[in-house]
């Protein structure tokens, strides 16, 4: 497992941000197409062709989403929440293994939390 320094993790933020934003956009589109598919399922006579096209789009979008998630993980980062934009980077503070915690919209990584803790328990790196 790779451990990041704060500087290393901060350098990756522009790339991680692009992947995350693309994933979030894809998630919104997925919901739209899924809703359309559900409406077709509930209709009395769904056109087979429309149904197939929507199912195919959703399958492709799922593969595309997995690709974005894989890209984020390939850098060594951990995607915690797509919607909230939470990303963790494994790191060390002293002899303690921690997760450097970043939330979309923050200009840099300024917090961390324990490996068994979550966002709600994050602590400032300044302390």
XYZ file of C-alpha atoms in Angstrom:
127
model
C 0.000 0.000 0.000
C 1.237 3.458 -0.868
C 1.287 6.072 1.857
C 0.905 9.652 0.712
C 2.429 12.763 2.153
C 0.028 15.702 2.253
C 2.017 17.300 -0.579
C 1.779 14.185 -2.777
C -1.962 13.896 -2.205
C -2.504 17.606 -2.905
C -0.621 17.270 -6.210
C -3.119 14.602 -7.302
C -6.206 16.665 -6.483
C -6.627 18.230 -9.970
C -6.615 14.786 -11.623
C -8.821 13.245 -8.919
C -11.213 16.192 -9.219
C -11.602 15.657 -12.982
C -12.301 11.936 -12.515
C -14.752 12.633 -9.684
C -16.628 15.322 -11.632
C -16.929 13.037 -14.649
C -18.229 10.264 -12.384
C -20.763 12.594 -10.759
C -21.996 13.786 -14.160
C -22.318 10.188 -15.288
C -24.243 9.328 -12.127
C -26.786 12.074 -12.859
C -27.227 10.836 -16.434
C -27.573 7.275 -15.196
C -30.448 8.262 -12.905
C -32.203 10.021 -15.793
C -31.954 7.000 -18.107
C -32.866 4.595 -15.303
C -36.034 6.594 -14.612
C -36.924 6.423 -18.304
C -36.383 2.664 -18.275
C -38.621 2.258 -15.223
C -41.383 4.270 -16.912
C -41.161 1.936 -19.908
C -41.338 -1.106 -17.633
C -44.495 0.210 -16.020
C -46.199 1.032 -19.312
C -48.692 -1.417 -20.789
C -46.878 -1.987 -24.069
C -43.234 -0.967 -23.800
C -41.527 -0.775 -27.205
C -38.859 -3.484 -27.205
C -36.434 -1.347 -29.168
C -36.608 1.607 -26.732
C -36.251 -0.771 -23.814
C -33.157 -2.382 -25.352
C -31.550 0.983 -26.163
C -32.011 2.245 -22.607
C -30.724 -0.988 -21.074
C -27.680 -0.833 -23.338
C -26.998 2.792 -22.379
C -27.216 1.908 -18.693
C -24.867 -1.058 -19.123
C -22.351 1.126 -20.926
C -22.647 3.861 -18.294
C -22.011 1.329 -15.547
C -18.817 0.197 -17.291
C -17.769 3.825 -17.746
C -18.400 4.534 -14.048
C -16.296 1.524 -13.074
C -13.512 2.927 -15.239
C -13.572 6.284 -13.407
C -13.612 4.524 -10.038
C -10.722 2.303 -11.139
C -8.759 5.383 -12.247
C -9.188 7.017 -8.837
C -8.150 3.818 -7.069
C -5.192 3.322 -9.415
C -3.640 6.495 -8.006
C -3.867 4.954 -4.536
C -6.802 7.110 -3.414
C -9.989 5.739 -1.876
C -13.344 6.971 -3.158
C -15.632 7.146 -0.124
C -18.703 9.001 -1.415
C -19.397 10.002 -5.016
C -22.200 12.460 -4.275
C -20.419 14.255 -1.414
C -17.080 14.066 -3.217
C -15.181 12.371 -0.388
C -11.745 10.977 -1.162
C -9.211 9.538 1.280
C -5.485 9.044 0.787
C -3.639 6.572 3.030
C -0.933 8.320 5.007
C 1.170 8.183 8.152
C 1.249 10.647 11.010
C 4.068 9.640 13.306
C 3.724 5.876 13.592
C -0.039 5.937 13.070
C -1.689 4.876 9.828
C -4.309 7.501 8.895
C -6.437 8.605 5.976
C -5.784 12.072 4.631
C -9.294 13.313 4.044
C -10.447 15.591 1.226
C -13.913 16.782 0.318
C -14.723 18.175 -3.110
C -14.585 21.949 -3.064
C -11.787 22.156 -0.516
C -8.688 23.791 -2.030
C -6.295 21.321 -0.382
C -6.097 18.474 2.094
C -6.237 19.944 5.585
C -7.712 17.057 7.595
C -7.232 13.405 8.406
C -8.981 10.662 10.341
C -8.145 7.227 11.656
C -8.425 4.205 9.410
C -11.453 2.933 11.343
C -13.041 6.376 11.558
C -14.935 8.402 9.005
C -15.392 11.941 7.766
C -17.320 12.976 10.871
C -14.252 12.219 13.030
C -11.736 14.109 10.953
C -9.108 16.231 12.642
C -7.142 19.201 11.399
C -3.591 18.578 10.217
C -2.682 21.897 11.850
C -2.882 20.472 15.389
